[in-house]
Every structure is written in structure tokens, then in C-alpha cells.
Short mmCIF file of C-alpha atoms and ligand atoms in Angstrom, two decimals:
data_model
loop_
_atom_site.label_atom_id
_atom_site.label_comp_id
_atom_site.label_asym_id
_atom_site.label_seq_id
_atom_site.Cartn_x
_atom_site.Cartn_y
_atom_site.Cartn_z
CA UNK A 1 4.67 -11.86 2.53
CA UNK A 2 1.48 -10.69 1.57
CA UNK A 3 1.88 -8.00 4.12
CA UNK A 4 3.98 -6.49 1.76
CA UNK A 5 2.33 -6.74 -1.24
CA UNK A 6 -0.63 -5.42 0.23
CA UNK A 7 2.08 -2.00 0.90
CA UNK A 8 3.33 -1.65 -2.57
CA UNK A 9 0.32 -2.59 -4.20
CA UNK A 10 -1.50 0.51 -2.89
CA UNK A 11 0.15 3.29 -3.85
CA UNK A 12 -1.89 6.41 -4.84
CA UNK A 13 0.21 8.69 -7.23
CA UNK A 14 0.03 11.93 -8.80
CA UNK A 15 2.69 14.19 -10.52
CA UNK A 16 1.79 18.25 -10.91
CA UNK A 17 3.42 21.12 -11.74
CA UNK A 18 3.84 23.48 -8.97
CA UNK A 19 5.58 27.17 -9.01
CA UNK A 20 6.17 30.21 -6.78
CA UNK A 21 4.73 33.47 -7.44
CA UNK A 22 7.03 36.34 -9.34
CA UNK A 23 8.07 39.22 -7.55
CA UNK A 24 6.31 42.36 -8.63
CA UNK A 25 8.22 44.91 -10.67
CA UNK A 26 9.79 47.93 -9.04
CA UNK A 27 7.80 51.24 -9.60
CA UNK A 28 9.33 54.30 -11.10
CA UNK A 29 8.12 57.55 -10.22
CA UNK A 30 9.06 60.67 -8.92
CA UNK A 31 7.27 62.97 -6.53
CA UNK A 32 5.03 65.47 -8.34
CA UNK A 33 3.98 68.73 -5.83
CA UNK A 34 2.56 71.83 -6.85
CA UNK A 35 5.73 73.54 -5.53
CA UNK A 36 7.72 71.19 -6.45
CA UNK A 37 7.55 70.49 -10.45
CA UNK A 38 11.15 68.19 -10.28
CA UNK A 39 10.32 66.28 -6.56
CA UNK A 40 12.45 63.17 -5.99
CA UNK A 41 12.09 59.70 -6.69
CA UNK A 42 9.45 57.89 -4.67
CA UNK A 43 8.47 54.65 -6.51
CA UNK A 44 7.88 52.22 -4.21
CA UNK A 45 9.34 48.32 -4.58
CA UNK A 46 7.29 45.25 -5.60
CA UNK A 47 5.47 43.12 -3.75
CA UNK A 48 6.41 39.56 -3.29
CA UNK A 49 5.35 36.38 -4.99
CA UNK A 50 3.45 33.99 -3.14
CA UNK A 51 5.25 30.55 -1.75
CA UNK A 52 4.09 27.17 -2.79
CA UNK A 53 3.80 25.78 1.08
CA UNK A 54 2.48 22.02 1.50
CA UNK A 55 -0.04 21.37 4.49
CA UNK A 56 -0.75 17.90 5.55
CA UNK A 57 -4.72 17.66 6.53
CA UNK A 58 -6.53 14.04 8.35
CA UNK A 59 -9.25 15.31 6.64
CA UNK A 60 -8.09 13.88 3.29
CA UNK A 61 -6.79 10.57 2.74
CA UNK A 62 -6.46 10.20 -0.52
CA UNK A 63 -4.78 12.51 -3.81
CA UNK A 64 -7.86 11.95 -6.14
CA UNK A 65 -8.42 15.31 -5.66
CA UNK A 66 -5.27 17.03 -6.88
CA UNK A 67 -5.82 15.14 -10.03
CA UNK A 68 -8.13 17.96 -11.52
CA UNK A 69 -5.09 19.76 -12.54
CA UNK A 70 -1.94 19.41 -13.37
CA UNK A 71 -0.49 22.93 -12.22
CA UNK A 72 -0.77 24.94 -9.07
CA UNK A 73 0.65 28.32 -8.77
CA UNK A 74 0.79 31.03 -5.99
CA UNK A 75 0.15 34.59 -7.36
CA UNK A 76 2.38 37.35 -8.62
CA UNK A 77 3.67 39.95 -6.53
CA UNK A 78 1.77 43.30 -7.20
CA UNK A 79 4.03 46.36 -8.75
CA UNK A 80 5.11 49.12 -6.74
CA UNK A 81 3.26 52.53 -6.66
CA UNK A 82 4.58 56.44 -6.15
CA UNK A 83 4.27 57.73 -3.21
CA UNK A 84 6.94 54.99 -1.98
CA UNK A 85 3.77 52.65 -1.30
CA UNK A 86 4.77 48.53 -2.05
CA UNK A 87 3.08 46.45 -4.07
CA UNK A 88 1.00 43.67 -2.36
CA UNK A 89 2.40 40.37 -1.60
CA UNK A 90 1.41 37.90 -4.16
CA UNK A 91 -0.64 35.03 -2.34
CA UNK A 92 0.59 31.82 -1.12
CA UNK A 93 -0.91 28.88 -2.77
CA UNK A 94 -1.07 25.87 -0.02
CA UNK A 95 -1.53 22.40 -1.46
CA UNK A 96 -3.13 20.31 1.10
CA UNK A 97 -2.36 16.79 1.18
CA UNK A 98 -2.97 13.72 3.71
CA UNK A 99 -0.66 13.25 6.18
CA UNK A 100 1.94 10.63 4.94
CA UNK A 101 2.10 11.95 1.70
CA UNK A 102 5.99 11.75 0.37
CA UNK A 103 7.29 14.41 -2.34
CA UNK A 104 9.48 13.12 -4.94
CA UNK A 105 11.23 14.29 -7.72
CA UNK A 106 10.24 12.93 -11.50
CA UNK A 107 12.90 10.92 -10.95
CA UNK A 108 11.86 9.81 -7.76
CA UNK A 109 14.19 11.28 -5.04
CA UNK A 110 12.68 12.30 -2.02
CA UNK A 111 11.72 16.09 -1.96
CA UNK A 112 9.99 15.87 1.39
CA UNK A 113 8.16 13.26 3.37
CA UNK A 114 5.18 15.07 4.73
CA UNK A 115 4.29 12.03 7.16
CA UNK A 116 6.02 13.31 10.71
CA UNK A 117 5.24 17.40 9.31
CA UNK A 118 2.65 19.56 8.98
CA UNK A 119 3.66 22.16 7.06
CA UNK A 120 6.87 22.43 4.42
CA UNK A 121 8.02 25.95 2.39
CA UNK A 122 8.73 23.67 -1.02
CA UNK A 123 8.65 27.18 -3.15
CA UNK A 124 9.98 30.68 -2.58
CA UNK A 125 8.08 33.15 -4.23
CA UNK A 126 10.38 35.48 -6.13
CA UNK A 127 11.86 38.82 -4.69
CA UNK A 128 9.71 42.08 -5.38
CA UNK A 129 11.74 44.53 -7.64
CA UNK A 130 13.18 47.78 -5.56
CA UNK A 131 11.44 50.99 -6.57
CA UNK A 132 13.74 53.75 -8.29
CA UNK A 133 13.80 55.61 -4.62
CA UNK A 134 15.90 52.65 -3.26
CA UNK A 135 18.40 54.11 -6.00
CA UNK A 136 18.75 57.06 -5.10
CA UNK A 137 22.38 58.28 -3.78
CA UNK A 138 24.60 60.88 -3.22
CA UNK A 139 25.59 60.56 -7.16
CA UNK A 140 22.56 59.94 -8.75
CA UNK A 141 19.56 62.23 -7.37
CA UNK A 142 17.14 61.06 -9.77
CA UNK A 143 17.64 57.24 -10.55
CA UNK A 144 15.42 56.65 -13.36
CA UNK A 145 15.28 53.01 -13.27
CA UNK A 146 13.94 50.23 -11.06
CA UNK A 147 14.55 46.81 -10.34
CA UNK A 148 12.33 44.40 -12.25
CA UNK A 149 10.88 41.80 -9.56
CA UNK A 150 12.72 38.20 -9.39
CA UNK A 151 10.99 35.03 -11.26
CA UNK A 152 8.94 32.39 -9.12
CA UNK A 153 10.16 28.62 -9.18
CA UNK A 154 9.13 26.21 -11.14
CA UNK A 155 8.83 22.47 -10.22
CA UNK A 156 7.64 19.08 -11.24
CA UNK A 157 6.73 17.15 -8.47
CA UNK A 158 5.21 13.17 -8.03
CA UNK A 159 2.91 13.01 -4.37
CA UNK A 160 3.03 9.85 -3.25
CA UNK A 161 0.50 7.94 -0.80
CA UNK A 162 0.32 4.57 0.45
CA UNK A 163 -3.21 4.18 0.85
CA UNK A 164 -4.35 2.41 3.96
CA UNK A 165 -7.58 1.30 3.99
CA UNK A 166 -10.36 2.41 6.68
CA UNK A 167 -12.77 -0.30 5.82
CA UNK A 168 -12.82 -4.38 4.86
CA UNK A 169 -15.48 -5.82 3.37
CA UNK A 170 -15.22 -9.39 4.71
CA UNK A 171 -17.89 -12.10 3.82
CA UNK A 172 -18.01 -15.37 2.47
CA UNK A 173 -16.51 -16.08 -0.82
CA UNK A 174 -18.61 -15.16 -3.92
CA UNK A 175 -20.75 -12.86 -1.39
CA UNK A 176 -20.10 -9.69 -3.81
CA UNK A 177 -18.02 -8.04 -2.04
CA UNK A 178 -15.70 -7.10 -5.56
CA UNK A 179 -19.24 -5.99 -6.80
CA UNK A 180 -19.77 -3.95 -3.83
CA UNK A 181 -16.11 -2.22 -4.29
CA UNK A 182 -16.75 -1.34 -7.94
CA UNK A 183 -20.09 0.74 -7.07
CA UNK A 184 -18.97 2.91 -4.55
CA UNK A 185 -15.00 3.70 -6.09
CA UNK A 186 -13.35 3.64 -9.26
CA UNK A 187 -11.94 0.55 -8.50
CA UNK A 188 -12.51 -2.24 -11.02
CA UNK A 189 -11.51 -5.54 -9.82
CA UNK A 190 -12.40 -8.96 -11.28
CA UNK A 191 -16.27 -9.78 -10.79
CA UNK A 192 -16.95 -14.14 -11.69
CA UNK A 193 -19.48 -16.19 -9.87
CA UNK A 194 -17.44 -19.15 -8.43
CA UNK A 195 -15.41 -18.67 -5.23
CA UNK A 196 -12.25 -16.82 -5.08
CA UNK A 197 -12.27 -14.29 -7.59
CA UNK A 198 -10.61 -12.29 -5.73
CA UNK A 199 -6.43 -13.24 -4.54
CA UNK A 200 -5.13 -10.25 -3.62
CA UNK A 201 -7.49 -7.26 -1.94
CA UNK A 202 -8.45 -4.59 -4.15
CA UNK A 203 -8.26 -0.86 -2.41
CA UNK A 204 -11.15 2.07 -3.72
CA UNK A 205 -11.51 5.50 -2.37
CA UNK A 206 -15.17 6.41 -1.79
CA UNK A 207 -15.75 9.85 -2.10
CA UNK A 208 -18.94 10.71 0.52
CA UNK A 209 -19.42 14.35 -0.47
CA UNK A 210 -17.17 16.65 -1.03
CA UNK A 211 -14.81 17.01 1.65
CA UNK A 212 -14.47 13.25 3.28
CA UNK A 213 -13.51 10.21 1.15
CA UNK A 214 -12.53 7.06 2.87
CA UNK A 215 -10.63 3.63 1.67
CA UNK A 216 -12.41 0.29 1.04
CA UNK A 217 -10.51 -3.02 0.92
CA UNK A 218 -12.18 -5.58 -0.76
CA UNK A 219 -10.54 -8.50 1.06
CA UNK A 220 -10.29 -11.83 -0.56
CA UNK A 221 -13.20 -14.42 0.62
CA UNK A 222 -13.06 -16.44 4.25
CA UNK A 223 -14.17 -19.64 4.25
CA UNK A 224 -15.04 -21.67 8.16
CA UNK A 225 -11.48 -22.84 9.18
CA UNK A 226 -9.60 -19.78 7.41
CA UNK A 227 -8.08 -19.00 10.53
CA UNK A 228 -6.36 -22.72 10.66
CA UNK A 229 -5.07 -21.80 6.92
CA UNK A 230 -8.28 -23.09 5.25
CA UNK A 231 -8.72 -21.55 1.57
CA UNK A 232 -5.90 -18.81 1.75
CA UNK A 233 -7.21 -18.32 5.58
CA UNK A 234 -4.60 -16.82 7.25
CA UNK A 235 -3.34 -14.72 4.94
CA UNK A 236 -6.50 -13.03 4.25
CA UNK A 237 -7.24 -12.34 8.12
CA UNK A 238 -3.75 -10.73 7.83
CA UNK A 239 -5.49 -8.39 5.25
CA UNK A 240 -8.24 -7.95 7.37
CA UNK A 241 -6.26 -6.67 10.42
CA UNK A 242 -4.95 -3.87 8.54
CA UNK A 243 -8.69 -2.01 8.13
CA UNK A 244 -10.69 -0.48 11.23
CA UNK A 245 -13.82 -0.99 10.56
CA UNK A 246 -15.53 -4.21 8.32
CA UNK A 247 -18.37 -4.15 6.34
CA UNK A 248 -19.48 -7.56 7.02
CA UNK A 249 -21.19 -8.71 3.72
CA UNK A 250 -23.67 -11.38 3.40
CA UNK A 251 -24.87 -13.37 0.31
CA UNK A 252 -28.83 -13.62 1.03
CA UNK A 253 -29.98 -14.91 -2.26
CA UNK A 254 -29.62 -18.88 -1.23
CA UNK A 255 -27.64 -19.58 -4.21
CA UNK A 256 -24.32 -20.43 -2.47
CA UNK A 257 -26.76 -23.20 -0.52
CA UNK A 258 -25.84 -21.98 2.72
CA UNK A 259 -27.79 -20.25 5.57
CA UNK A 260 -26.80 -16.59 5.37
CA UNK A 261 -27.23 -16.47 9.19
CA UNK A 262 -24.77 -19.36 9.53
CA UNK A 263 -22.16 -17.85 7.05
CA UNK A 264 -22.19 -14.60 9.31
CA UNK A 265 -21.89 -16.71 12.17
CA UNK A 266 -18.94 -18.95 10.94
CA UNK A 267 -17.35 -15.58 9.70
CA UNK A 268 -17.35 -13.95 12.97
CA UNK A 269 -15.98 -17.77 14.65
CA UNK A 270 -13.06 -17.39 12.14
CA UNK A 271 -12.31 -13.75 13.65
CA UNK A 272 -12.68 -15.03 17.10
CA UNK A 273 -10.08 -17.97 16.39
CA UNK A 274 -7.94 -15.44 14.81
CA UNK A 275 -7.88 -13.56 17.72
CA UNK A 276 -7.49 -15.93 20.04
CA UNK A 277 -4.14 -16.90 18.16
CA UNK A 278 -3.05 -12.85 17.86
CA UNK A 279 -3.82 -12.27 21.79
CA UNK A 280 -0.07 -11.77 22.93
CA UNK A 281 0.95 -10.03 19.36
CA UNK A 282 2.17 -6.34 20.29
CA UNK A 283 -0.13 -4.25 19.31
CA UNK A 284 -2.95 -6.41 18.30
CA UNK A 285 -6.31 -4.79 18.42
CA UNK A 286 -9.00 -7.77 18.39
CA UNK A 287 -10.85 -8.00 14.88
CA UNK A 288 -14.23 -9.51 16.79
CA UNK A 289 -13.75 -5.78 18.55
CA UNK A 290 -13.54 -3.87 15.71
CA UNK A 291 -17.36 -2.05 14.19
CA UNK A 292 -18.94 -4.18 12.11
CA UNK A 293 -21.57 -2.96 9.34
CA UNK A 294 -23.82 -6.13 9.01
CA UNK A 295 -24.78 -6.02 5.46
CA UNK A 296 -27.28 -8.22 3.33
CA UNK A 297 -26.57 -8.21 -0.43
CA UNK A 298 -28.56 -9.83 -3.60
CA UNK A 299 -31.64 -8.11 -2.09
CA UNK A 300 -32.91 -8.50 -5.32
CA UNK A 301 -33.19 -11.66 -5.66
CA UNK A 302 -35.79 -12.26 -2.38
CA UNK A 303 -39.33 -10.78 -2.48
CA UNK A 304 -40.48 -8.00 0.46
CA UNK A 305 -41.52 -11.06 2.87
CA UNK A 306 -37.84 -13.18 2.70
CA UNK A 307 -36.25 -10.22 3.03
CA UNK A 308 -38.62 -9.02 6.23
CA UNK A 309 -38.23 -12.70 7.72
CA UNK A 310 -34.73 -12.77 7.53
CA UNK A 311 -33.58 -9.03 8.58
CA UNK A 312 -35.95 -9.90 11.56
CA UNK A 313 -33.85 -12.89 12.08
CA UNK A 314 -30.44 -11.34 12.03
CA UNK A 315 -31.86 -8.11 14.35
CA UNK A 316 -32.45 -11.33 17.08
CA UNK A 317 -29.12 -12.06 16.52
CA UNK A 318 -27.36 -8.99 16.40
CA UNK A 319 -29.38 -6.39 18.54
CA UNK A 320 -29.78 -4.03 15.95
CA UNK A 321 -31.17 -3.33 12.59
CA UNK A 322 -28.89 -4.75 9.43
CA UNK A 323 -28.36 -2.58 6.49
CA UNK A 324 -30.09 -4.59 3.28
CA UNK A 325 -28.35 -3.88 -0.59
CA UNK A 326 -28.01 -5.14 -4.04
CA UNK A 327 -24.22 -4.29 -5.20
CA UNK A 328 -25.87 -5.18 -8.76
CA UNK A 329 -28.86 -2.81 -8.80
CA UNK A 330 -27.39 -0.13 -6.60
CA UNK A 331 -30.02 -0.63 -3.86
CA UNK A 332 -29.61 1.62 -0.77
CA UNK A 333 -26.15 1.80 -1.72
CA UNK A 334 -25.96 5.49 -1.01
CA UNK A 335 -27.02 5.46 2.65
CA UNK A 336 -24.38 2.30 3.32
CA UNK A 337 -21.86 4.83 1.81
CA UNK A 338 -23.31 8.04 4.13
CA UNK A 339 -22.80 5.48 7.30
CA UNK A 340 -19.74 3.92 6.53
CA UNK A 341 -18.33 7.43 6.01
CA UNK A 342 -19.80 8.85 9.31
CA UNK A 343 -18.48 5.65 10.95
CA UNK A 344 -14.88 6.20 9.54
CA UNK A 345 -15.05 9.91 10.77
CA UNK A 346 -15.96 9.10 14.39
CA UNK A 347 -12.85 6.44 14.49
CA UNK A 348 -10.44 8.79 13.56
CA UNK A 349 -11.95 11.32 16.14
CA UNK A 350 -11.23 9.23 18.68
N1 GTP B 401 -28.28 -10.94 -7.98
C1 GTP B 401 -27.19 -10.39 -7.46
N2 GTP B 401 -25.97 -10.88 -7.75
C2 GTP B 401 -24.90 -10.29 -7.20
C3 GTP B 401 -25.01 -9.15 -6.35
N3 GTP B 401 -23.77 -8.79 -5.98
C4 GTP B 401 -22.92 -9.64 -6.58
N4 GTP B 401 -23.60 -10.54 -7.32
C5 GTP B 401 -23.02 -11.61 -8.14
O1 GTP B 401 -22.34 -12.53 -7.30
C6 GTP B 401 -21.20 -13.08 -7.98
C7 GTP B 401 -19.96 -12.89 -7.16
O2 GTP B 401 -19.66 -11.53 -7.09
P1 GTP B 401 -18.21 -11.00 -6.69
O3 GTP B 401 -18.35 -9.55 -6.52
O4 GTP B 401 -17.19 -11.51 -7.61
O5 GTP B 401 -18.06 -11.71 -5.28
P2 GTP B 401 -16.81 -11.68 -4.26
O6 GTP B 401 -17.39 -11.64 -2.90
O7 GTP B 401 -15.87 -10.63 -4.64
O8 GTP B 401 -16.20 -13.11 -4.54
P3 GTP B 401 -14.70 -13.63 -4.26
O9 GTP B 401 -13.76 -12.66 -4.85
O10 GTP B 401 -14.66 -14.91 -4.98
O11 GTP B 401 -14.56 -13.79 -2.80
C8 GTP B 401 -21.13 -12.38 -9.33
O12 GTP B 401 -21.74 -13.19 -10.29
C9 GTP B 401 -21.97 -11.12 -9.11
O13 GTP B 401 -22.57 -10.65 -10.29
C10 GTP B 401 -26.33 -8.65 -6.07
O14 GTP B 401 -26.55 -7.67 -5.36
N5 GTP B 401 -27.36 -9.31 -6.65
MG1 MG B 402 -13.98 -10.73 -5.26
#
């Protein structure tokens, strides 16, 4: 089942180092008063080292970010001081990851699967040392000795995310949509002008500033009668039904010989049809429901009036203005990106 594929082809993956703070050394001192030259021992105990705690976040769905290094460590526990004042705690370090992210071992055991939790203690730091005044007894007044503080952990981990993507790019085949996928991520699928490139869906993670990054699935092409199996039909509307929101992409340059208004047309039948078919499926949210960026592409390739005439024409059509790019020259690529990111944020508001 391509279902399946579609699960184990998507796998975001990242191994790191990650370790526990030492505990801070116990102090030794001993109390030093004017009237007192030989006061007893007061040197307080270490502090803690920080835990290594793991926080799930929807803010982040994706471990690109936890790629810049390849160790994270809380901080030491401070020494003791005289006086019998402790050392500072050193400070947790908390790795943030997206919900549904699943710890393993090198060797792939599961450490923790962070999907049902939001929060998991995978490090102790170490145990501060005890100052020499914890010594002190009934047989030795004057312990001159403390306890060093106990070492952090140490531990090589592999996250693990199966990425599910937020947005489709649907469209005709040959439309661009593989183009469109390799501007905005770093994914780098197959480009070829003929029709079906593309077999199996590609998955990117657009970063849109620095704290929200979505998914794009560059689907394979639909063709009029995909829903009735035509071209790999079916199968590709299966793809389809696993992303929110589409980017519905539209080849504008006349090359393919068909009326771009027609191919969006036919493309949104072959939803409908689907849909009709996936009614009394459990669960089945409608893909003619679902947002829809209309989006023209090979801009380049018409001058400022064919361009105007037809953007007019699909504004009749669909009630709104369409968003008009080249995935080749990069045109307005940026604000598609800003929109389909603010678009992705309200769904998962809601
Ligand atoms: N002039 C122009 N050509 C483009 C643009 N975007 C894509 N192309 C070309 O269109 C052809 C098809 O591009 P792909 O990205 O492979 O199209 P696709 O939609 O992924 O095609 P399938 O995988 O077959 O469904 C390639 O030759 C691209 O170079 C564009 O903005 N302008
Ligand atoms: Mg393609």
C-alpha cells in the first residue's frame, strides 16, 4: 500500500549526544572568627547538575533544527562555599522537540516515545558533593575532607519523526510542482519535462522564519479521471488526503496545450469524485473542503497583459485574488511561503 510507503518513507532523523550536568564539588572550610582562630567546619555541599529533560512543543514539526549540533549538555553544579552556603544548581538543559518525536537508542530501542507526553526526565544531573561540615561527628571535630560532586550522564541518542505533511501541492502533471518543492526546502526530487516525474511524493520542510517551519508534499500529478484509477489516480488522491491544506498549482505557460482554467477545473472535479466515493469512510474530511492556495506557475513565460487577462479570469472563477509564481525564477516565491505558513498556523489553532 502506498499508504505505507508514504509512512516509512518520511522519516526525519537525527542522533546527538546528550549529558547531565556534574554535581558541584563539596567545599572545605572551617569557620574563621576573630575569637575564634580554630572555628568548626562550615563548608557548604555542591550544587547539583542540571537534568537533560525533553519537552514536546506544536510549535516545531520538524528536527532540522537540532541538527546544528551534535551535543547538548545541562550545566555543572556550582561548588560549595564557607559559611555552610550550597553551591547553585547547575541548569537544566530542555531539548524541545515536536510532539511525536520517539527516542531511541543507537541501536534503535525505544528510549521514550514523546508522542502521548509532554515532558520526560531522560538525564539526572549528578549529586552535589557534601561539604566537610556534613562530616563532622562526635569522633572527628574537624573533618578535613569533602565529598567531590557525582559525574553527569552521558548518552547517545537517535530522535525520530515521521514527518506528516501540512501542505500538497496538487496540479496537473508536469505543472512544476517538484520545481516548486525544491525552492522552498532542501528537498531535491527529480525535475524532467514529460508527465509523471514524480511516483512517489516527495516531503520538504519549509522553514518561514525562525520559529515556524511547515511540511510540503509534492504529490505525484492528477490527471481528469484519477479518481476512477486514471494515471496512478487513486493512489495519489490517497496521498493527497493525508495533507490539510493544498497548494493547488497551475501550469500557465500553454505548453501542456491545455486551458489552465480547465486543468484547475478538472482537478477540483477529480477531488469532488473522490469525495463523493470517501463520504461514508470514518473519519473522512472532504478534500474539495480543505484551503486551497490557487497558484499560477511559469509566470515567466507570459508577458504583463496574459498574465493580467488570465488572473482576472480565475478571480471570476474563484472569488478571490490567485497567487502568480515562477518555481524556476523564484518569482514571489517568498510571499507564497509567508501565506502558506500563516495558513498552516491558523489550522493547527483551530
Ligand atoms: N518556464 C518555466 N518552467 C517551469 C517552471 N516550473 C517548472 N518548470 C518546468 O516544467 C517542467 C516540469 O517540472 P516538474 O517540477 O518536474 O513538474 P511536476 O509537476 O513535478 O511534474 P510531475 O512530477 O511529472 O507531475 C520542468 O521542465 C521544469 O523545468 C516555471 O516557473 N517556469
Ligand atoms: Mg514532479
Amino acid at each position: 500500500m502506498l499508504y505505507t510507503v508514504l509512512q516509512m518513507k518520511f522519516i526525519d532523523e537525527v542522533k546527538i549526544k546528550i549529558a547531565s550536568g556534574r554535581g558541584g564539588p563539596g567545599c572545605i572550610s572551617f569557620r574563621r572568627e576573630s575569637m575564634q582562630p580554630r572555628g568548626g567546619p562550615d563548608g557548604g555541599d555542591g550544587g547539583k547538575g542540571g537534568d537533560v529533560i525533553i519537552k514536546t512543543s506544536r510549535h516545531i514539526n520538524s528536527l532540522v533544527d537540532l541538527r546544528q549540533n551534535k551535543r547538548y549538555a545541562a550545566a555543572s553544579g556550582q561548588m560549595g562555599f564557607g559559611r555552610q552556603k550550597a553551591g547553585h544548581d547547575g541548569a537544566d538543559f530542555v531539548l524541545i522537540v515536536p510532539k511525536g518525536t520517539i527516542i531511541r537508542s543507537p541501536e534503535g530501542e525505544i528510549i521514550v516515545d514523546m508522542t502521548g507526553i509532554d515532558q520526560h526526565l531522560i538525564l539526572k544531573g549528578g549529586r552535589g558533593g557534601k561539604g566537610n561540615e556534613f562530616f563532622k561527628n562526635s569522633v572527628n571535630q574537624a573533618p578535613d575532607f569533602a565529598q567531590p560532586g557525582e559525574d553527569g550522564e552521558e548518552l547517545e541518542v537517535k530522535l525520530e519523526l515521521k514527518l506528516i505533511a501540512d501542505v500538497g501541492i496538487i496540479g496537473f502533471p508536469n505543472a512544476g510542482k517538484s520545481t516548486l518543492i525544491s525552492r522552498i526546502s532542501a528537498a531535491r526530487p527529480k525535475i524532467a519535462d514529460y508527465p509523471f516525474t514524480t511516483l512517489t511524493p516527495n516531503l520538504g520542510v519549509v522553514k518561514a522564519g525562525d520559529y515556524s517551519s511547515f511540511v510540503v508534499a509534492d504529490i505525484p500529478g492528477l490527471v481528469k479521471g484519477a479518481h476512477e484509477g486514471v494515471g496512478l489516480g487513486i493512489q495519489f488522491l490517497k496521498h493527497v488526503e493525508r495533507t490539510r491544506v493544498f497548494i493547488h498549482l497551475v501550469d500557465v505557460s500553454g505548453m501542456s496545450g491545455r486551458d489552465p482554467i480547465q486543468d484547475y477545473l478538472d482537478i477540483n472535479h477529480e477531488l469532488k469524485m473522490y469525495d463523493e466515493s470517501n463520504v461514508d469512510k470514518e473519519g473522512f474530511f472532504p478534500l474539495s473542503s480543505r484551503p486551497q492556495f490557487v497558484v499560477l506557475n511559469k509566470i515567466d513565460t507570459l508577458d504583463f497583459d496574459q498574465l493580467n487577462k488570465l488572473s482576472i479570469a480565475f478571480k471570476k472563477i474563484i472569488g478571490h485574488d490567485v497567487m502568480s509564481i515562477s518555481a524556476v525564477t523564484g518569482k514571489n516565491i517568498n510571499e507564497l511561503v509567508v501565506e502558506l505558513a500563516r495558513q498552516t498556523m491558523k489550522q493547527e489553532e483551530e
